[in-house]
CSV table of N, CA and C in Angstrom, one decimal:
chain,number,residue,atom,x,y,z
A,1,MET,N,0.6,-1.4,-0.3
A,1,MET,CA,-0.1,0.2,0.0
A,1,MET,C,1.0,1.2,0.2
A,2,LEU,N,0.1,2.1,-0.7
A,2,LEU,CA,1.0,3.8,-0.9
A,2,LEU,C,0.7,4.0,0.4
A,3,VAL,N,-0.1,4.3,0.7
A,3,VAL,CA,-0.9,5.1,1.9
A,3,VAL,C,-1.8,4.3,2.7
A,4,SER,N,-1.9,4.4,3.8
A,4,SER,CA,-3.1,3.3,4.1
A,4,SER,C,-4.6,3.8,4.2
A,5,ARG,N,-4.6,5.1,4.2
A,5,ARG,CA,-5.9,5.7,4.0
A,5,ARG,C,-6.2,5.8,2.7
A,6,GLY,N,-5.6,5.6,1.6
A,6,GLY,CA,-5.6,6.3,0.4
A,6,GLY,C,-5.9,7.9,0.0
A,7,TYR,N,-5.2,8.9,0.7
A,7,TYR,CA,-5.9,10.2,0.0
A,7,TYR,C,-4.4,10.6,-0.7
A,8,ASN,N,-3.7,9.8,-1.1
A,8,ASN,CA,-2.4,10.0,-1.7
A,8,ASN,C,-3.1,10.5,-3.2
A,9,ILE,N,-2.7,11.6,-3.5
A,9,ILE,CA,-3.2,11.9,-5.1
A,9,ILE,C,-2.5,11.1,-6.2
A,10,ILE,N,-1.3,11.1,-6.2
A,10,ILE,CA,-0.6,10.3,-7.2
A,10,ILE,C,-1.3,8.8,-7.0
A,11,GLN,N,-1.2,8.1,-5.7
A,11,GLN,CA,-2.2,6.9,-6.1
A,11,GLN,C,-3.6,6.9,-6.8
A,12,MET,N,-4.4,7.9,-6.5
A,12,MET,CA,-5.4,8.2,-6.9
A,12,MET,C,-5.5,8.4,-8.9
A,13,ALA,N,-4.7,9.0,-9.0
A,13,ALA,CA,-4.3,9.2,-10.4
A,13,ALA,C,-4.0,8.0,-11.1
A,14,PHE,N,-3.1,7.6,-10.5
A,14,PHE,CA,-2.5,6.2,-11.4
A,14,PHE,C,-4.0,5.2,-11.3
A,15,VAL,N,-4.4,4.8,-10.2
A,15,VAL,CA,-5.9,4.0,-10.4
A,15,VAL,C,-6.6,4.6,-11.2
A,16,ALA,N,-7.2,6.0,-11.0
A,16,ALA,CA,-8.3,6.3,-12.0
A,16,ALA,C,-7.9,6.6,-13.7
A,17,ILE,N,-7.0,6.9,-13.5
A,17,ILE,CA,-6.0,7.3,-15.4
A,17,ILE,C,-5.2,6.3,-15.5
A,18,SER,N,-5.4,5.3,-16.4
A,18,SER,CA,-4.4,4.5,-16.8
A,18,SER,C,-3.5,5.1,-17.7
A,19,PRO,N,-2.3,4.4,-17.8
A,19,PRO,CA,-1.1,4.9,-18.5
A,19,PRO,C,-1.4,5.0,-20.4
A,20,TRP,N,-2.4,4.6,-20.7
A,20,TRP,CA,-2.5,4.5,-22.1
A,20,TRP,C,-3.7,5.7,-22.4
A,21,GLN,N,-4.4,6.1,-21.2
A,21,GLN,CA,-5.4,7.0,-21.1
A,21,GLN,C,-4.4,8.5,-20.9
A,22,TRP,N,-3.4,8.3,-20.2
A,22,TRP,CA,-2.8,9.8,-20.3
A,22,TRP,C,-2.1,10.0,-21.9
A,23,CYS,N,-1.3,9.1,-22.0
A,23,CYS,CA,-0.8,8.8,-23.6
A,23,CYS,C,-1.7,9.5,-24.7
A,24,PHE,N,-3.2,9.1,-24.6
A,24,PHE,CA,-4.0,8.9,-25.1
A,24,PHE,C,-4.5,10.6,-25.2
A,25,MET,N,-4.6,11.0,-24.2
A,25,MET,CA,-5.1,12.4,-24.1
A,25,MET,C,-4.3,13.6,-24.5
A,26,VAL,N,-2.8,13.5,-24.0
A,26,VAL,CA,-1.5,14.0,-24.2
A,26,VAL,C,-1.7,13.9,-25.5
A,27,GLY,N,-1.5,13.1,-26.2
A,27,GLY,CA,-1.5,13.2,-27.8
A,27,GLY,C,-2.6,14.0,-28.5
A,28,LEU,N,-3.5,14.0,-27.9
A,28,LEU,CA,-4.8,14.2,-28.8
A,28,LEU,C,-4.9,16.0,-28.4
A,29,VAL,N,-3.9,16.5,-27.3
A,29,VAL,CA,-3.8,17.8,-27.0
A,29,VAL,C,-3.0,18.5,-28.0
A,30,ALA,N,-2.0,17.4,-28.3
A,30,ALA,CA,-0.7,18.0,-28.8
A,30,ALA,C,-1.0,18.0,-30.4
A,31,LEU,N,-2.2,17.3,-30.9
A,31,LEU,CA,-2.7,17.8,-32.5
A,31,LEU,C,-3.8,18.5,-32.3
A,32,TYR,N,-4.0,18.9,-31.2
A,32,TYR,CA,-5.4,20.2,-31.9
A,32,TYR,C,-5.1,20.9,-32.5
A,33,THR,N,-3.9,21.9,-32.2
A,33,THR,CA,-3.7,23.0,-32.8
A,33,THR,C,-3.7,23.0,-34.6
A,34,PRO,N,-2.6,21.7,-34.8
A,34,PRO,CA,-2.4,21.5,-36.3
A,34,PRO,C,-3.7,21.0,-37.1
A,35,LEU,N,-4.4,20.2,-36.1
A,35,LEU,CA,-5.2,19.8,-37.0
A,35,LEU,C,-6.5,20.9,-37.3
A,36,SER,N,-6.9,21.6,-36.2
A,36,SER,CA,-8.0,22.6,-36.3
A,36,SER,C,-7.0,23.9,-37.5
A,37,VAL,N,-6.1,23.9,-37.4
A,37,VAL,CA,-5.2,24.6,-38.5
A,37,VAL,C,-5.3,24.8,-39.8
A,38,PHE,N,-5.2,23.2,-39.8
A,38,PHE,CA,-5.4,22.3,-41.4
A,38,PHE,C,-7.0,22.4,-41.8
A,39,SER,N,-7.5,21.9,-40.7
A,39,SER,CA,-9.2,21.9,-41.1
A,39,SER,C,-9.4,23.5,-41.6
A,40,ARG,N,-9.2,24.6,-41.1
A,40,ARG,CA,-9.5,25.7,-41.5
A,40,ARG,C,-8.9,26.2,-42.7
A,41,SER,N,-7.7,25.5,-42.9
A,41,SER,CA,-7.0,26.3,-44.3
A,41,SER,C,-8.0,25.3,-45.4
A,42,ARG,N,-8.3,23.9,-44.9
A,42,ARG,CA,-9.1,23.2,-46.3
A,42,ARG,C,-10.4,23.5,-46.3
A,43,ILE,N,-11.1,23.8,-45.4
A,43,ILE,CA,-12.2,23.9,-45.7
A,43,ILE,C,-12.8,25.4,-46.0
A,44,LEU,N,-12.0,26.5,-45.2
A,44,LEU,CA,-12.4,27.8,-45.9
A,44,LEU,C,-12.1,27.9,-47.2
A,45,GLY,N,-10.9,27.5,-47.0
A,45,GLY,CA,-10.1,27.9,-48.9
A,45,GLY,C,-9.7,28.8,-48.6
A,46,ARG,N,-9.0,29.1,-47.7
A,46,ARG,CA,-8.4,31.2,-47.8
A,46,ARG,C,-7.1,30.4,-48.4
A,47,ASP,N,-6.8,31.8,-49.3
A,47,ASP,CA,-5.5,31.8,-49.8
A,47,ASP,C,-4.6,32.5,-49.0
A,48,GLY,N,-4.7,33.3,-48.2
A,48,GLY,CA,-3.7,33.7,-47.3
A,48,GLY,C,-3.5,33.0,-46.0
A,49,ALA,N,-4.3,32.2,-45.8
A,49,ALA,CA,-3.5,30.7,-44.7
A,49,ALA,C,-3.3,29.6,-44.9
A,50,PRO,N,-2.3,29.4,-45.8
A,50,PRO,CA,-2.0,27.6,-45.9
A,50,PRO,C,-1.7,27.4,-44.8
A,51,PHE,N,-1.7,26.3,-45.0
A,51,PHE,CA,-1.3,25.2,-44.0
A,51,PHE,C,0.5,24.8,-43.8
A,52,ASN,N,1.2,25.0,-42.9
A,52,ASN,CA,2.5,25.0,-43.0
A,52,ASN,C,3.1,23.7,-42.4
A,53,TRP,N,3.2,22.5,-43.3
A,53,TRP,CA,3.8,21.5,-42.8
A,53,TRP,C,4.7,21.8,-41.8
A,54,ASP,N,5.7,22.2,-42.1
A,54,ASP,CA,7.2,22.5,-41.3
A,54,ASP,C,7.2,23.3,-39.8
A,55,HIS,N,6.1,24.3,-39.7
A,55,HIS,CA,5.7,24.7,-38.6
A,55,HIS,C,5.2,23.7,-37.6
A,56,TYR,N,4.3,23.0,-38.3
A,56,TYR,CA,3.9,21.9,-36.8
A,56,TYR,C,4.1,20.8,-37.3
A,57,ARG,N,5.4,20.3,-37.9
A,57,ARG,CA,6.0,19.0,-38.0
A,57,ARG,C,6.0,18.1,-36.6
A,58,ALA,N,6.7,18.7,-35.7
A,58,ALA,CA,7.3,18.1,-34.5
A,58,ALA,C,5.8,17.9,-33.6
A,59,ARG,N,5.1,19.1,-33.5
A,59,ARG,CA,3.8,18.6,-33.0
A,59,ARG,C,2.8,17.5,-33.8
A,60,ILE,N,2.7,17.2,-34.5
A,60,ILE,CA,2.2,16.2,-35.1
A,60,ILE,C,2.9,15.0,-35.1
A,61,LEU,N,4.2,15.0,-35.4
A,61,LEU,CA,4.6,13.5,-34.9
A,61,LEU,C,4.9,13.5,-33.4
A,62,THR,N,4.9,13.9,-32.7
A,62,THR,CA,4.7,14.1,-31.2
A,62,THR,C,3.0,13.4,-30.7
A,63,GLY,N,2.3,14.0,-31.4
A,63,GLY,CA,0.7,13.9,-31.2
A,63,GLY,C,0.6,12.4,-31.8
A,64,ALA,N,0.7,12.1,-33.1
A,64,ALA,CA,0.9,10.9,-33.3
A,64,ALA,C,1.5,9.5,-33.0
A,65,GLY,N,2.8,9.8,-32.3
A,65,GLY,CA,3.2,9.1,-31.4
A,65,GLY,C,2.8,8.9,-30.3
A,66,LEU,N,2.5,9.4,-29.6
A,66,LEU,CA,2.0,9.3,-28.1
A,66,LEU,C,0.3,8.4,-28.5
A,67,LEU,N,-0.6,9.0,-29.4
A,67,LEU,CA,-1.8,8.1,-29.7
A,67,LEU,C,-1.1,6.5,-30.3
A,68,LEU,N,-0.2,6.3,-30.8
A,68,LEU,CA,0.2,4.9,-31.3
A,68,LEU,C,0.7,4.3,-30.2
A,69,LEU,N,1.6,4.9,-29.1
A,69,LEU,CA,2.0,4.5,-28.1
A,69,LEU,C,0.9,4.2,-27.0
A,70,ALA,N,-0.2,4.9,-27.1
A,70,ALA,CA,-1.2,4.6,-26.5
A,70,ALA,C,-2.0,3.3,-26.5
A,71,PHE,N,-2.2,2.7,-27.9
A,71,PHE,CA,-2.8,1.6,-28.3
A,71,PHE,C,-1.5,0.7,-28.0
A,72,ILE,N,-0.4,0.9,-28.5
A,72,ILE,CA,0.7,-0.2,-27.7
A,72,ILE,C,0.6,-0.6,-26.4
A,73,LEU,N,0.3,0.6,-25.4
A,73,LEU,CA,0.3,0.1,-24.2
A,73,LEU,C,-0.9,0.0,-23.7
A,74,ARG,N,-2.0,-0.2,-24.1
A,74,ARG,CA,-3.5,-0.9,-23.7
A,74,ARG,C,-3.3,-2.0,-24.0
A,75,PHE,N,-2.5,-2.6,-25.6
A,75,PHE,CA,-2.9,-4.0,-25.6
A,75,PHE,C,-1.6,-4.4,-25.1
A,76,ALA,N,-0.7,-3.9,-24.5
A,76,ALA,CA,0.8,-4.8,-23.9
A,76,ALA,C,0.5,-5.2,-22.3
A,77,LEU,N,0.0,-4.2,-21.9
A,77,LEU,CA,0.1,-3.7,-20.2
A,77,LEU,C,-1.4,-3.9,-19.4
A,78,ALA,N,-2.7,-4.4,-20.3
A,78,ALA,CA,-3.4,-4.4,-19.8
A,78,ALA,C,-3.9,-5.1,-18.6
A,79,GLY,N,-3.5,-6.4,-18.8
A,79,GLY,CA,-3.5,-7.8,-17.5
A,79,GLY,C,-2.2,-7.0,-16.2
A,80,LEU,N,-1.3,-6.7,-16.7
A,80,LEU,CA,-0.5,-6.1,-15.6
A,80,LEU,C,-1.0,-4.8,-15.0
A,81,TYR,N,-1.4,-3.7,-15.6
A,81,TYR,CA,-2.2,-2.8,-14.9
A,81,TYR,C,-3.0,-3.3,-14.3
A,82,ALA,N,-4.1,-4.1,-14.5
A,82,ALA,CA,-5.5,-4.2,-13.5
A,82,ALA,C,-4.8,-5.2,-12.1
A,83,HIS,N,-3.8,-6.3,-12.3
A,83,HIS,CA,-3.2,-6.8,-11.3
A,83,HIS,C,-2.6,-5.5,-10.8
A,84,ILE,N,-2.0,-5.0,-10.6
A,84,ILE,CA,-1.2,-3.6,-10.2
A,84,ILE,C,-2.2,-3.0,-9.3
A,85,THR,N,-3.3,-2.7,-10.0
A,85,THR,CA,-4.4,-1.4,-9.3
A,85,THR,C,-4.9,-2.4,-8.4
A,86,ARG,N,-5.2,-3.7,-8.3
A,86,ARG,CA,-5.9,-4.7,-7.3
A,86,ARG,C,-5.0,-4.7,-6.5
A,87,ALA,N,-3.6,-4.7,-6.6
A,87,ALA,CA,-2.8,-4.7,-5.5
A,87,ALA,C,-2.7,-3.6,-4.7
A,88,ILE,N,-2.9,-2.5,-5.5
A,88,ILE,CA,-2.9,-1.3,-4.6
A,88,ILE,C,-3.6,-0.9,-4.0
A,89,THR,N,-5.0,-1.1,-4.4
A,89,THR,CA,-6.5,-0.8,-4.4
A,89,THR,C,-7.1,-1.5,-3.2
A,90,LEU,N,-6.6,-2.9,-3.3
A,90,LEU,CA,-7.3,-3.9,-2.3
A,90,LEU,C,-6.8,-4.0,-1.1
């Protein structure tokens, strides 16, 4: 047990939100701005605001990598994570 009464915020965050959910949420936050700028430039069709891939390349790669990592972690660690959380919480 991390703490006897379960009031540790780190323990609660670990149990409530799994590692793959953290990766998924952070990946979506990283992709929000590039995808919104891309959709605005495509849908509105404005010539003055083209989408610049070079400007958002790092954020797109980071977000896509985190989303891929979220799926890999989900399939690889689901059983282990369930065992750890049962051991901590029960």
